[in-house]
Tab-separated table of C-alpha atoms in Angstrom:
chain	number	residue	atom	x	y	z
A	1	UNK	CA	-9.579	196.139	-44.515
A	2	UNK	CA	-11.987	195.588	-47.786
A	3	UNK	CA	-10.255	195.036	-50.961
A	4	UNK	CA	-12.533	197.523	-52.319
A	5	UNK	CA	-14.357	200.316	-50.169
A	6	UNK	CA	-17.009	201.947	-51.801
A	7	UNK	CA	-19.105	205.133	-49.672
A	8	UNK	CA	-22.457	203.386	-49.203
A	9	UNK	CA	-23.821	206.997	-48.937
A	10	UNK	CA	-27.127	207.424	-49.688
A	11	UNK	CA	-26.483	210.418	-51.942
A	12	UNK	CA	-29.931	212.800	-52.588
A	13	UNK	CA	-29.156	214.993	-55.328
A	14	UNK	CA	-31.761	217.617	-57.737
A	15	UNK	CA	-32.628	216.694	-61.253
A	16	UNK	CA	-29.753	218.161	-63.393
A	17	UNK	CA	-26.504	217.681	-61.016
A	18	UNK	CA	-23.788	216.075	-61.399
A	19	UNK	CA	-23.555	212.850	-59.260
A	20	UNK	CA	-20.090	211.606	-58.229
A	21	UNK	CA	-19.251	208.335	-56.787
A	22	UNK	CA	-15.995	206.842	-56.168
A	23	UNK	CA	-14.409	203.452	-55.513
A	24	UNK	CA	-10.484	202.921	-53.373
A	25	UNK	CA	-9.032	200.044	-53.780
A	26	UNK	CA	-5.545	198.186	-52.525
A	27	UNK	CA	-4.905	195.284	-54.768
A	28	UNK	CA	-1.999	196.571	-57.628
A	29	UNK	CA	-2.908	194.106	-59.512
A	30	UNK	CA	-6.729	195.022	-60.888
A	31	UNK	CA	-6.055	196.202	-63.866
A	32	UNK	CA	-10.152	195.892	-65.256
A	33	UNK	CA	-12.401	198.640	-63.726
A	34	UNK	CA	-16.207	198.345	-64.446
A	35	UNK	CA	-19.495	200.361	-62.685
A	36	UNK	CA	-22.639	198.381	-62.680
A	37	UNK	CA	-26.137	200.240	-62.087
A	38	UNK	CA	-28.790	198.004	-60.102
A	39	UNK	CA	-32.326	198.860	-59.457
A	40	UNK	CA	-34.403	197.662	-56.657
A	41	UNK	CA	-34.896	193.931	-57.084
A	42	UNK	CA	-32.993	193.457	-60.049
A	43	UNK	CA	-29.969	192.292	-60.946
A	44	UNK	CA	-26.712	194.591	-61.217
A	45	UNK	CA	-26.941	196.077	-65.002
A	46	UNK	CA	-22.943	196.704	-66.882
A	47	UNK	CA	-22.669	200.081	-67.076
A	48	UNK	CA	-18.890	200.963	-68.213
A	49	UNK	CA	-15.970	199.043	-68.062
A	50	UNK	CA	-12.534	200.170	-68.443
A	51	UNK	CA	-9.105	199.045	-68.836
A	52	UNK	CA	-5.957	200.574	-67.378
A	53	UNK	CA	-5.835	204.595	-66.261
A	54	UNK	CA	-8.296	207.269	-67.770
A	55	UNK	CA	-11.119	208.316	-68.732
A	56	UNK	CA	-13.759	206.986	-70.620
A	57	UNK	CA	-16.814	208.728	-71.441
A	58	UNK	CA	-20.535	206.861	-72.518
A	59	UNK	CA	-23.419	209.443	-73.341
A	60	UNK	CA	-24.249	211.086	-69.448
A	61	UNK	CA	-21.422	208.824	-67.848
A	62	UNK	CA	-17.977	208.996	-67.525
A	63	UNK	CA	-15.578	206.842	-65.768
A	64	UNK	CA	-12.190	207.655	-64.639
A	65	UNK	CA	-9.258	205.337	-63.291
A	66	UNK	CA	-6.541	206.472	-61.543
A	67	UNK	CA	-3.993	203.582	-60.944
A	68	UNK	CA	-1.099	205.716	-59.429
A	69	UNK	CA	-3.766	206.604	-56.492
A	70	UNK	CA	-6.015	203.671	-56.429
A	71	UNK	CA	-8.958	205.354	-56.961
A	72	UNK	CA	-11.827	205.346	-59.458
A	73	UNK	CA	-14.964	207.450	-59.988
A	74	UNK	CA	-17.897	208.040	-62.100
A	75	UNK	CA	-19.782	210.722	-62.749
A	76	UNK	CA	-23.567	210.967	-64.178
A	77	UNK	CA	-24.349	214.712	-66.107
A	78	UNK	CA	-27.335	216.447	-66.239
A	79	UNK	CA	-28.452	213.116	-63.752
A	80	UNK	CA	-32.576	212.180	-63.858
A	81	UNK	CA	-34.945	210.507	-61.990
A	82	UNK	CA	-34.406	207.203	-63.537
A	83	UNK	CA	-30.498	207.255	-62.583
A	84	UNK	CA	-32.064	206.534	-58.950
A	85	UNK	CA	-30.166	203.293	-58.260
A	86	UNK	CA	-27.678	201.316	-56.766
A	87	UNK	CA	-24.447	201.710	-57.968
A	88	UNK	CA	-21.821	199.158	-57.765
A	89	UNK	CA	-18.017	199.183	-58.421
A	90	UNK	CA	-16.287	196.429	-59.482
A	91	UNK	CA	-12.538	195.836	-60.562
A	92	UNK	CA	-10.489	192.199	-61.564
A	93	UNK	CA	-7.026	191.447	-62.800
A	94	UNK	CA	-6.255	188.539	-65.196
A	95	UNK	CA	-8.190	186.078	-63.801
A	96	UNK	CA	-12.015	186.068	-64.482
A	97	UNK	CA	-12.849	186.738	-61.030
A	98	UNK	CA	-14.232	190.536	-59.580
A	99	UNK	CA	-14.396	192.117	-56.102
A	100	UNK	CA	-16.827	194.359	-55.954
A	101	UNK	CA	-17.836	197.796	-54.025
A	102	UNK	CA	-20.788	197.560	-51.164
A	103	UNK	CA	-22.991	199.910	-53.885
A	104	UNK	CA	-23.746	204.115	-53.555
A	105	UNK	CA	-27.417	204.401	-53.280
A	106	UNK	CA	-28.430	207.531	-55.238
A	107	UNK	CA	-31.537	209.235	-55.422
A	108	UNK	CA	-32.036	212.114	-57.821
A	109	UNK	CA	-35.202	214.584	-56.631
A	110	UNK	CA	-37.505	215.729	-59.352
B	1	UNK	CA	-28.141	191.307	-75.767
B	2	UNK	CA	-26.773	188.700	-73.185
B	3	UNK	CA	-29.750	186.982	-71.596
B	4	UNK	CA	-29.068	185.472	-68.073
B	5	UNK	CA	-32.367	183.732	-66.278
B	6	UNK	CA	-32.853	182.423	-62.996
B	7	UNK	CA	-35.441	180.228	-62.231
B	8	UNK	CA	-37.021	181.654	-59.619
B	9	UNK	CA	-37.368	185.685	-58.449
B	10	UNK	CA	-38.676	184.773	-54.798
B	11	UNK	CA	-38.601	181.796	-52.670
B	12	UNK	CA	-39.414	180.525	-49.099
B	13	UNK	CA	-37.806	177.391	-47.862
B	14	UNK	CA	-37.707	175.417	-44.578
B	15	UNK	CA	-34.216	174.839	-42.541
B	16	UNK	CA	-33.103	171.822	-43.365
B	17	UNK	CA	-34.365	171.539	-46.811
B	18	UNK	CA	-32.317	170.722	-49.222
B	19	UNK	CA	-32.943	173.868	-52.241
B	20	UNK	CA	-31.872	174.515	-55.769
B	21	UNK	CA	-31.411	177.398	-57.206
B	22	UNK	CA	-31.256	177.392	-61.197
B	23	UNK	CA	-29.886	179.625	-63.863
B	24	UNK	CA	-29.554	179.870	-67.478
B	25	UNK	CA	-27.656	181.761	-70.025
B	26	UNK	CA	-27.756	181.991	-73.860
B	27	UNK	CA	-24.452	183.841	-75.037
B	28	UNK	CA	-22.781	180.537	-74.782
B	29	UNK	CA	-20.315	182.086	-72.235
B	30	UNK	CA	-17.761	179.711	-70.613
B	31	UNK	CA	-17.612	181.367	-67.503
B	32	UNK	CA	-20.518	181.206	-64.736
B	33	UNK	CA	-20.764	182.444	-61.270
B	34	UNK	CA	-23.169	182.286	-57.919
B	35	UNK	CA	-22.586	185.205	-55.893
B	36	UNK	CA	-24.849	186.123	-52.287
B	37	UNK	CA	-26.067	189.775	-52.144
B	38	UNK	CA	-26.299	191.148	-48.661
B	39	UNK	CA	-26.480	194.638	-47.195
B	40	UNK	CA	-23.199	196.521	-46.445
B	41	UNK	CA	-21.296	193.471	-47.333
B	42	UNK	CA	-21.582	193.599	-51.090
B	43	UNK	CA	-21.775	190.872	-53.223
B	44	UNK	CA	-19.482	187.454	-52.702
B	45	UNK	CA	-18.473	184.794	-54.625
B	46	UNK	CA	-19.656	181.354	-53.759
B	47	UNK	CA	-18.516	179.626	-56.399
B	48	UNK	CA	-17.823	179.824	-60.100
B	49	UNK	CA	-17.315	177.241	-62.887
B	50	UNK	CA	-15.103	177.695	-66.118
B	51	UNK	CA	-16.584	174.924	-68.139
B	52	UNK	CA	-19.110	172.142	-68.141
B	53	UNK	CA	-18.052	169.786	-65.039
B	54	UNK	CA	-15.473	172.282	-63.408
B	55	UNK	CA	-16.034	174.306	-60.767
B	56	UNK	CA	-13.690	176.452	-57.993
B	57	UNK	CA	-14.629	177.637	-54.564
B	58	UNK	CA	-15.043	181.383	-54.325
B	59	UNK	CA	-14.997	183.012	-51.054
B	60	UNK	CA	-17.773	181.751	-48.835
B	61	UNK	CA	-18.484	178.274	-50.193
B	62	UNK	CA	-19.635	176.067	-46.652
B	63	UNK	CA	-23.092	174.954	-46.539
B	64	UNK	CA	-23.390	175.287	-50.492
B	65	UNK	CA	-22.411	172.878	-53.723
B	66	UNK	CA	-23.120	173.413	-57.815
B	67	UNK	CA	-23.903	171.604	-60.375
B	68	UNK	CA	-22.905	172.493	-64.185
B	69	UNK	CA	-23.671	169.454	-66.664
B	70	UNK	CA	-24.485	171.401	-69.588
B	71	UNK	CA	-22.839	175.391	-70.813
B	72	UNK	CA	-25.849	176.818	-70.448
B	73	UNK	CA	-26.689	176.075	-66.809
B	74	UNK	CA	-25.108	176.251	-63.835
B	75	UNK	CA	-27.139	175.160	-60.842
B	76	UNK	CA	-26.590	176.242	-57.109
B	77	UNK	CA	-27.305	173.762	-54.131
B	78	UNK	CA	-27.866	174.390	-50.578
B	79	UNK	CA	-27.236	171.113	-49.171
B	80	UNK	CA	-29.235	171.585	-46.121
B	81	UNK	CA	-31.318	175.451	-45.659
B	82	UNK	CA	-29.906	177.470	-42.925
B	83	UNK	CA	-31.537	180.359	-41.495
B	84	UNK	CA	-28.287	182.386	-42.357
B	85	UNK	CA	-28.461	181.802	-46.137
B	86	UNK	CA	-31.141	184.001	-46.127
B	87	UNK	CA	-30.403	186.354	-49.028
B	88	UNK	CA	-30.677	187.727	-52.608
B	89	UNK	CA	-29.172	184.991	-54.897
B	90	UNK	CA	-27.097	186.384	-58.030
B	91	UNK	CA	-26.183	184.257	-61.373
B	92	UNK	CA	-23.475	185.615	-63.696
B	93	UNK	CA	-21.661	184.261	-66.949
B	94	UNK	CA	-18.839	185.859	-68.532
B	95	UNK	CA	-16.949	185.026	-71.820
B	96	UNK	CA	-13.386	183.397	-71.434
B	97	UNK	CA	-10.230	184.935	-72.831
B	98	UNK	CA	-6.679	186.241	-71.316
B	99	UNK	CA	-8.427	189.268	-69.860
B	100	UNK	CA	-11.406	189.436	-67.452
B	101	UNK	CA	-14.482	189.750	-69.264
B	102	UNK	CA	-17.326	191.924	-67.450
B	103	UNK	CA	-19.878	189.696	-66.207
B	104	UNK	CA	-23.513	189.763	-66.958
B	105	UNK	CA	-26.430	189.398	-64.272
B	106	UNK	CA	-29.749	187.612	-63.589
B	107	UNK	CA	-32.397	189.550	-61.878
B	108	UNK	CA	-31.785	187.497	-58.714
B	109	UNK	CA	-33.941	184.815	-56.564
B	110	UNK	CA	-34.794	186.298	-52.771
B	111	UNK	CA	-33.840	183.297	-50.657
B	112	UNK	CA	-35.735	183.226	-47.046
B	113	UNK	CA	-35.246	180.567	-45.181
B	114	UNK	CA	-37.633	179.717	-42.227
């Protein structure tokens, strides 16, 4: 089993929904939750990044943690064309090292 | 803005060569890291390096070795090209301190090996 599983999808959603992606984990110990957006052929962009259980809300974005389930999500409002992208989970504890998600593909439809 | 830069977007290499991969940062971060992007598998550390001259194994380290002589750069070696390390090629570099830092990309070198 994956330390962190991550629906590859690819999710195809209209201009103006609400996009949803979500990241399960099984290692208590991450306690640093971050989303990172990557277009094709470039490197994974920060996005948010989060500490502990909650929410945390950035302009269209918000990211939730919920440590009790071992689940994470984030959600893109009123989503546009140029959210189109690869979207990558990634979570650490105290050390400076990451495992990341396998990456949502998501397409938003003029 | 943190500024990561690796040498090279694309490349094409013979097996058996040996091939270095290069990258740069300017945010003076004391963290760097090589990771391998492949479909469905994600990305995975090869290795990482917490200051000039150290470096740790990450999760797939055979065939590879680095290189970090100065902060700012922290090279990536493939000791001799195998058709297998054909992949996209991912720098990071992340600040120190008792909590982890989110890391910060290059755009990536596109590794094919012949």
């Amino acid at each position: 089993q994956k330390e962190v599983e991550q629906d590859p999808g690819p999710l195809s959603v209209p201009e103006g929904a609400i996009v949803s992606l979500n990241c399960t984990y099984s290692n208590s110990a991450f306690q640093y939750f971050m989303w990172y957006r990557q277009y094709s052929r470039k490197g994974p962009e920060l996005l948010m990044y989060t500490y502990s259980s909650g929410n945390k809300e950035d302009g269209r974005f918000t990211a939730q943690v919920d440590k009790s389930s071992k689940y994470i999500s984030l959600f893109i409002r009123d989503s546009q064309p140029s959210d189109s992208a690869t979207y990558l989970c990634a979570m650490g504890g105290n050390d400076y090292k990451l495992s990341f998600g396998a990456g949502t593909t998501v397409t938003v439809r003029a | 803005d943190v500024k990561v830069t690796q040498s090279s977007r694309y490349l094409v290499k013979r097996t058996g060569e040996k091939v270095f991969l290069e990258c740069v940062q300017d945010m003076d971060h004391e963290n760097m890291f090589w990771y391998r992007q492949d479909p469905g598998l994600g990305l995975r550390l090869i290795y990482f390096s917490y200051d000039v001259k150290m470096k740790e194994k990450g999760d797939i380290p055979e065939g590879y070795s680095v290189s970090r002589e100065k902060k700012e750069r922290f090279s990536l070696i493939l000791e001799s090209a195998s058709t297998n390390q054909t992949s996209m090629y991912l720098c990071a570099s992340s600040l120190a301190g008792g909590r982890n830092q989110p890391q910060h990309f290059g755009d990536g070198t596109r590794l094919s090996i012949l």
